[in-house]
mmCIF file of C-alpha atoms in Angstrom:
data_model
loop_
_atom_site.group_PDB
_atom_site.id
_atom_site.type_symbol
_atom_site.label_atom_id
_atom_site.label_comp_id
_atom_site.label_asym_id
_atom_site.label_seq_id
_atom_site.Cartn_x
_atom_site.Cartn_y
_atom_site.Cartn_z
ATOM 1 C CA UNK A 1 -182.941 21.459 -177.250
ATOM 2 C CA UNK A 2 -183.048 25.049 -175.523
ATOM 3 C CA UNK A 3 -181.382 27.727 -177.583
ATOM 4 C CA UNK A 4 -180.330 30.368 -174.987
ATOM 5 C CA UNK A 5 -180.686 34.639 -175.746
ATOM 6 C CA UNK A 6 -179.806 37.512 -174.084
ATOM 7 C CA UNK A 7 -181.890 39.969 -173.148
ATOM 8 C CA UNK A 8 -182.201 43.405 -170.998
ATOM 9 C CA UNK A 9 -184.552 43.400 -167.914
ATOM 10 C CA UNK A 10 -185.150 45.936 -166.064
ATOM 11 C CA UNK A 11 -182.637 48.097 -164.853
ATOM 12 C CA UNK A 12 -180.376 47.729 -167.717
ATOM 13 C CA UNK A 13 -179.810 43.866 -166.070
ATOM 14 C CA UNK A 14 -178.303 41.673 -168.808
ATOM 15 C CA UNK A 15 -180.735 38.410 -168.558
ATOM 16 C CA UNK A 16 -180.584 34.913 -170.171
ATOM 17 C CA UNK A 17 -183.943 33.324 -171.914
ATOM 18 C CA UNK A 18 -184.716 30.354 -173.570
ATOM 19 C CA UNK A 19 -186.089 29.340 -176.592
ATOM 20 C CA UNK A 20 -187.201 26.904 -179.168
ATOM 21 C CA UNK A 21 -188.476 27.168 -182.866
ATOM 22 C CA UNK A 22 -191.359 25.076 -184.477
ATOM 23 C CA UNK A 23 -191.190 22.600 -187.444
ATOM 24 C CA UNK A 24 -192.458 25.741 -190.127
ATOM 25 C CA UNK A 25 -190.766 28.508 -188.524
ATOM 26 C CA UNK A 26 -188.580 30.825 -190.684
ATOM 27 C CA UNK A 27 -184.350 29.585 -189.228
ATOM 28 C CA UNK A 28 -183.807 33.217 -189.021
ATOM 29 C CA UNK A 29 -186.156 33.384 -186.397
ATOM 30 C CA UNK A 30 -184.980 34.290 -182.785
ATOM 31 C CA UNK A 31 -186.881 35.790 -179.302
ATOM 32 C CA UNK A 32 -185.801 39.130 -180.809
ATOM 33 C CA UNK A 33 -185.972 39.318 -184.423
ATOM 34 C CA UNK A 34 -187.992 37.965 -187.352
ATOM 35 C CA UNK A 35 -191.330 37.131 -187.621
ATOM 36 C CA UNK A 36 -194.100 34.032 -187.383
ATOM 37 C CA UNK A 37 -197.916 33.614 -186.477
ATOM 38 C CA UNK A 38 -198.011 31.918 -183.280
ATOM 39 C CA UNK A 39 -195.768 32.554 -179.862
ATOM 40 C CA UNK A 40 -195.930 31.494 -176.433
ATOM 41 C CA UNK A 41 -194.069 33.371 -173.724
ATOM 42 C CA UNK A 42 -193.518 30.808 -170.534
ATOM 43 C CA UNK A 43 -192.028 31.573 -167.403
ATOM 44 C CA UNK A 44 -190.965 29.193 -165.237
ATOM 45 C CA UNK A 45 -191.318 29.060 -161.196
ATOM 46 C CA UNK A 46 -189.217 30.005 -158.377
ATOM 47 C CA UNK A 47 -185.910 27.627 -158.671
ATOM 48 C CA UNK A 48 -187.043 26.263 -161.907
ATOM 49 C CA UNK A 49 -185.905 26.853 -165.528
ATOM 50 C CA UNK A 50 -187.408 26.376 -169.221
ATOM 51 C CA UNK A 51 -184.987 23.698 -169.627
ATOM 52 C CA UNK A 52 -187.261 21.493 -167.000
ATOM 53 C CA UNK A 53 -190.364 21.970 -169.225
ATOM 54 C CA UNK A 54 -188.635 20.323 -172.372
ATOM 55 C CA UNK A 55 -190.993 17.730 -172.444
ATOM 56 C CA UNK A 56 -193.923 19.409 -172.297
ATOM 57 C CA UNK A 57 -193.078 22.720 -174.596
ATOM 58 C CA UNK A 58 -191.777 19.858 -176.746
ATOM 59 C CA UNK A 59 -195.045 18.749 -177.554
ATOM 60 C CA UNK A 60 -196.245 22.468 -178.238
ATOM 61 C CA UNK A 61 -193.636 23.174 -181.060
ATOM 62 C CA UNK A 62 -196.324 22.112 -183.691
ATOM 63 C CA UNK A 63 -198.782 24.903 -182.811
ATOM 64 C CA UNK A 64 -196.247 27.973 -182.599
ATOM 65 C CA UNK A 65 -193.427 29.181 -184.662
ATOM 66 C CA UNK A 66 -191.386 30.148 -181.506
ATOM 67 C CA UNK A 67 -191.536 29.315 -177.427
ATOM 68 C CA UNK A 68 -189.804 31.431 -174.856
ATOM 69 C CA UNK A 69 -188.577 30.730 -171.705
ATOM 70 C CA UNK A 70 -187.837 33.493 -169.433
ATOM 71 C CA UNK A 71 -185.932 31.692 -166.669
ATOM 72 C CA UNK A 72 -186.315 33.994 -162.810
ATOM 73 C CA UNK A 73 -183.156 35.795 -161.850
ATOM 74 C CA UNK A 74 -180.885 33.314 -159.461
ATOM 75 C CA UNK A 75 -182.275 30.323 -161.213
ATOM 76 C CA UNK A 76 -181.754 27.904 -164.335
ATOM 77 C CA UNK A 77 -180.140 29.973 -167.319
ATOM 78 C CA UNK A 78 -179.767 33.239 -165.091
ATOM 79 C CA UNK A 79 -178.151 30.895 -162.158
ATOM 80 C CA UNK A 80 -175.421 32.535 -160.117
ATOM 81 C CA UNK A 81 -177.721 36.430 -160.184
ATOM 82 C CA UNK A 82 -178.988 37.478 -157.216
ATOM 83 C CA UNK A 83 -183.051 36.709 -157.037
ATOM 84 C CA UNK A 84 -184.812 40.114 -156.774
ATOM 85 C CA UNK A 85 -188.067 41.046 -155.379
ATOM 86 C CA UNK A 86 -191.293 39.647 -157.485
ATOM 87 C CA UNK A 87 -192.146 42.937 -158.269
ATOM 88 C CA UNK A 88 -189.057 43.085 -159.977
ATOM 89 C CA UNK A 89 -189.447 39.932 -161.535
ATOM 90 C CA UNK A 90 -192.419 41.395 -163.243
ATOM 91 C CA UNK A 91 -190.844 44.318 -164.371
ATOM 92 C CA UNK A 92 -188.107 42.230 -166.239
ATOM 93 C CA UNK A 93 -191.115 40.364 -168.300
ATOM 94 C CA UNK A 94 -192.457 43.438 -169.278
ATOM 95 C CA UNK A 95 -188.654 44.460 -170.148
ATOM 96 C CA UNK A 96 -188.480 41.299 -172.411
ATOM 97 C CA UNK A 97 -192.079 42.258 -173.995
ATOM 98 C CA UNK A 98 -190.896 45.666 -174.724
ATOM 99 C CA UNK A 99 -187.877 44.660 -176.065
ATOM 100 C CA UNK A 100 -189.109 41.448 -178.291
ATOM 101 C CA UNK A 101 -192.413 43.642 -179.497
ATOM 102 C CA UNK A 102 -193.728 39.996 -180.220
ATOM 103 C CA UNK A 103 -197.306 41.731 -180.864
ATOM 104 C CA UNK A 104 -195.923 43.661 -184.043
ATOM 105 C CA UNK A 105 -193.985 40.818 -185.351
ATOM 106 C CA UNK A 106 -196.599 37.798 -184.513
ATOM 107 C CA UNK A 107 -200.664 37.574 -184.943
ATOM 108 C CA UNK A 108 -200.871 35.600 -181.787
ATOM 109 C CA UNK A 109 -199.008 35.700 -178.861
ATOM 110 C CA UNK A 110 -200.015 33.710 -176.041
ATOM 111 C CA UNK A 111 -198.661 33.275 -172.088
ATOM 112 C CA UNK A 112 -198.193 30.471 -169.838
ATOM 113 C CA UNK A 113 -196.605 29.951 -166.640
ATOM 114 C CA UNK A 114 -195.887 27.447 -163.861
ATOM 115 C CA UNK A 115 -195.927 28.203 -159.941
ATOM 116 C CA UNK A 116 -194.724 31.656 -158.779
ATOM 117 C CA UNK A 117 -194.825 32.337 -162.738
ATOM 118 C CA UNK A 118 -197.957 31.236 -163.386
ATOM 119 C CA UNK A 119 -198.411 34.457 -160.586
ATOM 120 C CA UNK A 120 -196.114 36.704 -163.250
ATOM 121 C CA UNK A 121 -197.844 35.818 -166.123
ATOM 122 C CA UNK A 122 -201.584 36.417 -163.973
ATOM 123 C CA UNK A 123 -200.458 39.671 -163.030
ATOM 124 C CA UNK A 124 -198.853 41.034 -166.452
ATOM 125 C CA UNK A 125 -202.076 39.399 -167.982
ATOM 126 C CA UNK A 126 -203.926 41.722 -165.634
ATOM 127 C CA UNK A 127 -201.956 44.761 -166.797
ATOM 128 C CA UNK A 128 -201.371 44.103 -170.603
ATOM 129 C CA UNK A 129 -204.278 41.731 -171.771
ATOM 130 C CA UNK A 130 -204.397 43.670 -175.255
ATOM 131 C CA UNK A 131 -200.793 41.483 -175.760
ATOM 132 C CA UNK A 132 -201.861 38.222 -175.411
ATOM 133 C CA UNK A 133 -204.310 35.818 -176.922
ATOM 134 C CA UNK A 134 -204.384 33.291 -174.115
ATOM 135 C CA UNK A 135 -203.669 32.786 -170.637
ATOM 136 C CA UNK A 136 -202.374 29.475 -169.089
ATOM 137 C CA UNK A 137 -201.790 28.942 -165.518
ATOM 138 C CA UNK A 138 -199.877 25.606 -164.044
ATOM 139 C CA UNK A 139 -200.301 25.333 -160.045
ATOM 140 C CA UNK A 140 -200.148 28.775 -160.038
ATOM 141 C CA UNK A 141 -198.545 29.801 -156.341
ATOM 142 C CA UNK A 142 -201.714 32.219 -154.943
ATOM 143 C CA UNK A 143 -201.225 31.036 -151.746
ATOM 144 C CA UNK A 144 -198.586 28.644 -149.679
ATOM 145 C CA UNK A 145 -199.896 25.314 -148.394
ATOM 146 C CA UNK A 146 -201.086 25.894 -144.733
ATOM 147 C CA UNK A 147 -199.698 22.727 -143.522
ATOM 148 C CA UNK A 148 -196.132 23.266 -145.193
ATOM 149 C CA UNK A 149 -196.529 26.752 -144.676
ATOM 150 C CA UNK A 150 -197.694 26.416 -140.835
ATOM 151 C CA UNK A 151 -198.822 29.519 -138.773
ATOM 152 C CA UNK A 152 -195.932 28.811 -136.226
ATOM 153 C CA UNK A 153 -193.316 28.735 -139.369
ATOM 154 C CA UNK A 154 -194.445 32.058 -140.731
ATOM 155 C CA UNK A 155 -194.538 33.839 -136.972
ATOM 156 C CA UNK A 156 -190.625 32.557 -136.756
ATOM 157 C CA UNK A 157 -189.705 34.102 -139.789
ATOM 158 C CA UNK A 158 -191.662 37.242 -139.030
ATOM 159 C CA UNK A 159 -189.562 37.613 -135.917
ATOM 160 C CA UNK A 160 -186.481 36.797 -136.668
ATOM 161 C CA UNK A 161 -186.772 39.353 -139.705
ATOM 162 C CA UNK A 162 -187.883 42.303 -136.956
ATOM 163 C CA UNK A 163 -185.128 41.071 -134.701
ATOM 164 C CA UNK A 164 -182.006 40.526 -137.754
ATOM 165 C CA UNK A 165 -183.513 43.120 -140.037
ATOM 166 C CA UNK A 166 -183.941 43.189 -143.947
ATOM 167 C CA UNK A 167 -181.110 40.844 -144.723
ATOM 168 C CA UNK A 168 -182.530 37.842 -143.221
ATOM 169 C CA UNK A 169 -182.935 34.409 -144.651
ATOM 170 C CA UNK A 170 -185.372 31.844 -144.688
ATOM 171 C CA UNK A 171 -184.724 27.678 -145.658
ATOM 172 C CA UNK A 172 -187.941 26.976 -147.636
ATOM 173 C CA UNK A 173 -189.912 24.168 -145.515
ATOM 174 C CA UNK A 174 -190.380 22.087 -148.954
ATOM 175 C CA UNK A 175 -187.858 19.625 -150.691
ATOM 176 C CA UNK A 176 -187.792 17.943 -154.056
ATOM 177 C CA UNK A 177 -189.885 15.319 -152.741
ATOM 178 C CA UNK A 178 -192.704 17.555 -152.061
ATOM 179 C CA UNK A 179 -192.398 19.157 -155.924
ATOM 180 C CA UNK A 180 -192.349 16.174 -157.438
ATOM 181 C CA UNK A 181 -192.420 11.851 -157.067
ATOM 182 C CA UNK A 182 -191.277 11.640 -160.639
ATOM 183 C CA UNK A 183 -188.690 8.840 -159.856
ATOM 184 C CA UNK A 184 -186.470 10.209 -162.525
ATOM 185 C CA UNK A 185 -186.278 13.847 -161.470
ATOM 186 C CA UNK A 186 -185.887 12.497 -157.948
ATOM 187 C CA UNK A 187 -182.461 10.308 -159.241
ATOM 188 C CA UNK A 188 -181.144 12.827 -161.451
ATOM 189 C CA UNK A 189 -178.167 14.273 -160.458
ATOM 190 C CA UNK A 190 -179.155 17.999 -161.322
ATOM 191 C CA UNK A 191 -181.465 18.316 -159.112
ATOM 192 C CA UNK A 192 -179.479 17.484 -156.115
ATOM 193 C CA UNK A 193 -178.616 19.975 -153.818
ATOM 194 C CA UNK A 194 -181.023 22.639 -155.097
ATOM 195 C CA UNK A 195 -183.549 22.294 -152.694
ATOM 196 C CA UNK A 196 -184.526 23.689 -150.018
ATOM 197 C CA UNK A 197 -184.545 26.805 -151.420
ATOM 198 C CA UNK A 198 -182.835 29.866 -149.142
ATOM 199 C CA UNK A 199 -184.582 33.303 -149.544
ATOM 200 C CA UNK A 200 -185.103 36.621 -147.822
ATOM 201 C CA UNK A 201 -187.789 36.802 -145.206
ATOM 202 C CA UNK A 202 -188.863 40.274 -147.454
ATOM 203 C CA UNK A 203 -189.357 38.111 -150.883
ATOM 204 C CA UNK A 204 -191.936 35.699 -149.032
ATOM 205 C CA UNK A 205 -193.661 38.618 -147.988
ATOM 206 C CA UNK A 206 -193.565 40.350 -151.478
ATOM 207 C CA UNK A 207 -194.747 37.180 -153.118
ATOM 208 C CA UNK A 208 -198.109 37.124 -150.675
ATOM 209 C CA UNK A 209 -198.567 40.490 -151.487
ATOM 210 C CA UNK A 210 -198.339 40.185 -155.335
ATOM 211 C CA UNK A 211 -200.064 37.010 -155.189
ATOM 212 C CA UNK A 212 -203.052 38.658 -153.306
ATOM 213 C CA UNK A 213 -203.317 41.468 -155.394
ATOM 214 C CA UNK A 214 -203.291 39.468 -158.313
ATOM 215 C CA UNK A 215 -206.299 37.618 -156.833
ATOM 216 C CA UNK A 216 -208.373 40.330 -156.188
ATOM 217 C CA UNK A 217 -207.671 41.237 -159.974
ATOM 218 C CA UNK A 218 -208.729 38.106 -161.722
ATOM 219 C CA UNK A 219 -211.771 39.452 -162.472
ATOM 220 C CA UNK A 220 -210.643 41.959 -164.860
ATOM 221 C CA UNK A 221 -208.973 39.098 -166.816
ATOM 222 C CA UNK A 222 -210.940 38.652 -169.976
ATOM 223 C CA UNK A 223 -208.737 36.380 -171.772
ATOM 224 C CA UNK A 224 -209.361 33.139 -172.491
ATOM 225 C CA UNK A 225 -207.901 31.525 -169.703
ATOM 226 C CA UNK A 226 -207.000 27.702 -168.658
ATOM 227 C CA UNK A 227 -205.978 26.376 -164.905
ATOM 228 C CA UNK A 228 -204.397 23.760 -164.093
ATOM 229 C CA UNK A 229 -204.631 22.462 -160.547
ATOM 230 C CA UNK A 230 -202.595 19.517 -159.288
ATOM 231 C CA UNK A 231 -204.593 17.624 -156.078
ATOM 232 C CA UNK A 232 -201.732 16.620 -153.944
ATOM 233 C CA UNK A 233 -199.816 19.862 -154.712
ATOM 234 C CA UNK A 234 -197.507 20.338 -150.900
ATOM 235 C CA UNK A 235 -196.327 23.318 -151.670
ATOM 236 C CA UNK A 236 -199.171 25.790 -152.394
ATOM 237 C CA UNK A 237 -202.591 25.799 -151.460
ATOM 238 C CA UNK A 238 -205.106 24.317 -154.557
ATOM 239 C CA UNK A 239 -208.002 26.037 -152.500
ATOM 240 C CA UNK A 240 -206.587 29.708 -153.677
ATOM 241 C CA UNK A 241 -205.781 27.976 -157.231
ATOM 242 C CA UNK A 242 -209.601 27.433 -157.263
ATOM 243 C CA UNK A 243 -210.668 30.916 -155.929
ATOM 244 C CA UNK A 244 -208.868 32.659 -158.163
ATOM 245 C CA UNK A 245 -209.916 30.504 -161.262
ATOM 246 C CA UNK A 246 -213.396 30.929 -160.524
ATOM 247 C CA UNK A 247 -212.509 34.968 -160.451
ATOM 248 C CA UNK A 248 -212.600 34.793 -164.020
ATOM 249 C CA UNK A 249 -214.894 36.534 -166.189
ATOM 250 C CA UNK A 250 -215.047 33.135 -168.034
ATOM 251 C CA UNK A 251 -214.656 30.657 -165.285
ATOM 252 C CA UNK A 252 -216.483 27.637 -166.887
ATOM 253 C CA UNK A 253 -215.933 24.082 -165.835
ATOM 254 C CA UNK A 254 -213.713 23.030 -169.110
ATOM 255 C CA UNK A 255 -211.321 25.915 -168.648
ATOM 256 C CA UNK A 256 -210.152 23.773 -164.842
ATOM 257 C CA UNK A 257 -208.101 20.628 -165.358
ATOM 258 C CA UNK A 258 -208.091 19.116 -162.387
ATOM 259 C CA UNK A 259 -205.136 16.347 -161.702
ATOM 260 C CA UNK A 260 -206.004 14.599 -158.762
ATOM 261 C CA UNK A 261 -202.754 12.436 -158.787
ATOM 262 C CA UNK A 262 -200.195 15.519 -159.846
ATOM 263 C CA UNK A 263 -198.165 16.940 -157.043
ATOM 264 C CA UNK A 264 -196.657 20.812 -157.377
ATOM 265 C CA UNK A 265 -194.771 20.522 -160.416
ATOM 266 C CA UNK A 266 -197.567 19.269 -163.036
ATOM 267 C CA UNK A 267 -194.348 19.709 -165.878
ATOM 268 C CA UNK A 268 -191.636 17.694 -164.184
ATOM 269 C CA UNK A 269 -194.416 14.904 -162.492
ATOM 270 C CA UNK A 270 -193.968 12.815 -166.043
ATOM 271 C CA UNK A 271 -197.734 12.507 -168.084
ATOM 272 C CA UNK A 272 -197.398 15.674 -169.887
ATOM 273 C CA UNK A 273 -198.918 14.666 -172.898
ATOM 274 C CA UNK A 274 -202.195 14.749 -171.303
ATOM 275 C CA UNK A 275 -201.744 18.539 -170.149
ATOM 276 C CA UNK A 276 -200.422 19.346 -173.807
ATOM 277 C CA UNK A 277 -203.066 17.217 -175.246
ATOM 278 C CA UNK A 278 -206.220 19.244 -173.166
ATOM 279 C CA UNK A 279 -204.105 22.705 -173.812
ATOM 280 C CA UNK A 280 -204.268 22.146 -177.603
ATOM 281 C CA UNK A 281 -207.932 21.305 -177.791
ATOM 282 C CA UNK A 282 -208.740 23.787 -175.121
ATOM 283 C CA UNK A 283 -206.952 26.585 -177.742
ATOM 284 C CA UNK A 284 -209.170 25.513 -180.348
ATOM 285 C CA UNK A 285 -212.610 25.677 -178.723
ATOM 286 C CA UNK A 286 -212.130 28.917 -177.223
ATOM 287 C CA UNK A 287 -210.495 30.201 -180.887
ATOM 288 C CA UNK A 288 -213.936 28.161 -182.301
ATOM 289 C CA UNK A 289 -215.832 29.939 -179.699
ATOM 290 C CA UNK A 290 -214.807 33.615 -179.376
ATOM 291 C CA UNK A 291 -214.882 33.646 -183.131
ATOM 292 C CA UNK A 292 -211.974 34.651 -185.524
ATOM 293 C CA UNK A 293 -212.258 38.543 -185.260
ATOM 294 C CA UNK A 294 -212.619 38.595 -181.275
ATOM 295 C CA UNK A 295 -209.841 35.984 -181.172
ATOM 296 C CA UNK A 296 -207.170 38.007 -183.462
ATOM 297 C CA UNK A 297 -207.802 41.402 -181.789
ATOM 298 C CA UNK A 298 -209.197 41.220 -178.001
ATOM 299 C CA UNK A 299 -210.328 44.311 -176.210
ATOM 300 C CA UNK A 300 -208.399 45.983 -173.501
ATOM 301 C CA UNK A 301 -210.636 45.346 -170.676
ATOM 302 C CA UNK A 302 -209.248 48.941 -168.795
ATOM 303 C CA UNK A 303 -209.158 51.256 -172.187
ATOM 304 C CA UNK A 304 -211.734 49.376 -174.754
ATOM 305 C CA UNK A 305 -209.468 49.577 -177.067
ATOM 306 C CA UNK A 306 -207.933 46.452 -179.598
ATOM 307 C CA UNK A 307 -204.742 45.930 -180.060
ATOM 308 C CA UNK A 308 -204.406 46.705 -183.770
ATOM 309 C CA UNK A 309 -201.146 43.768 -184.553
#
């Protein structure tokens, strides 16, 4: 089960996380105190929550000491908070990291993230790559699907934002259905009701804008980094998952899982021991690979310097 902290995010916001400890970890251990070896930081998409990638982060608790969850503001743990732009959403992870200082009190901390935070952790991995030892990126949202996402849907929602003004809302054109066919997800009662998501016309257009930016800086991403593209994903485009993945410094074929079958939500679609199963053996050929020095300290691509946890 989820164990659920408190933290600040930015602008003194009080924020809910979530987070589970491994089989050797010290039970003093929490997202704030104590120490281990291993952590992973995950943050979940837009309308999801940690507690929907039990299963999978289940499978991980062998391999690190402690997982973290950082659940989006007006969804899953920090449900009933207004959602704020994506800018701001990156600002609270970086609140969290300051806060937590995971890279004094582990030797490896490494980042995942699913959807719009697979975007997140792209873009903080972009900024602060000294912090992490790997990068993993789950149908990361780069771009909307252009056939859910249609030219004539995004000109509405341009105008009626000109004509209504900042304050206006957009229904999501995407349901449950299109997420996930995971027969149980689909009859379980919790997800009822939550989609089709209802947004501001301005957070659309500040998650294209992050998203592209974060694009155009893939290339200055030297970590070890692992993509996971799902082939009959409806809700964002797999051609931008692929541009950006091949963006990458070390964009090699076994660093892509393609799954042809998987649509949008690779975590909730059921067969997640096959995407813990390649993460694990992915971690240890690139840790075989880069060699144990270049693996425990990894350059700064901007400053050249290590990070000297």
């Amino acid at each position: 089960m989820v164990e659920m902290f408190t933290y600040m995010g930015s602008h003194a916001q009080a924020l809910h996380g979530g987070y589970r400890l491994g089989p050797s970890a010290d039970a003093e251990l929490t997202p704030l105190e104590g120490y281990g070896r291993r952590a992973l930081v995950f943050v979940p998409g837009l309308g999801g929550s940690v507690r929907w990638a039990e299963r999978f982060l289940s499978q991980l608790e062998g391999r690190y000491d402690l997982i973290v969850g950082l659940d989006l503001r007006g969804y899953g743990l920090n449900r009933g908070l207004e959602p704020v732009s994506p800018k701001l959403q990156a600002a609270d992870l970086r609140a969290f990291l300051h806060e937590a200082r995971l890279s004094v009190r582990f030797d490896e901390v490494h980042l995942a993230g699913i959807s719009l935070g697979g975007v997140l952790a792209a873009h903080l991995a972009s900024q602060r790559a000294e912090a992490f030892r790997s990068l993993l990126l789950l149908a990361p949202a780069f771009a909307p699907h252009p056939r859910t996402f249609s030219p004539g849907f995004t000109i509405r929602q341009v105008a009626r934002r000109l004509l209504n003004g900042p304050e206006t809302r957009m229904c999501m054109p995407y349901g449950l259905r299109d997420i996930t066919q995971n027969p149980e997800v689909l009859a379980d009662p919790e997800f009822q009701g939550l989609f089709p998501l209802s947004l501001g016309v301005d957070f659309a257009l500040g998650v294209k804008g992050l998203a592209g930016a974060t694009i155009q800086a893939m290339d200055g991403i030297h970590l070890p980094t692992m993509v996971v593209v799902p082939g009959m994903d409806r809700v964002c485009d797999v051609r931008a998952m692929r541009k950006a993945f091949h963006r990458l410094p070390n964009a090699e074929a076994n660093n892509l899982l393609e799954l042809p079958e998987a649509f949008h939500d690779v975590l909730m679609e059921g067969g997640t021991e096959r995407i813990a199963d390649c993460y694990r053996l992915w971690l240890a050929r690139v840790k075989h690979r880069y060699g144990q020095a270049d693996w425990q300290a990894p350059k700064n691509p901007r400053t050249g310097v290590r990070s000297t946890r």
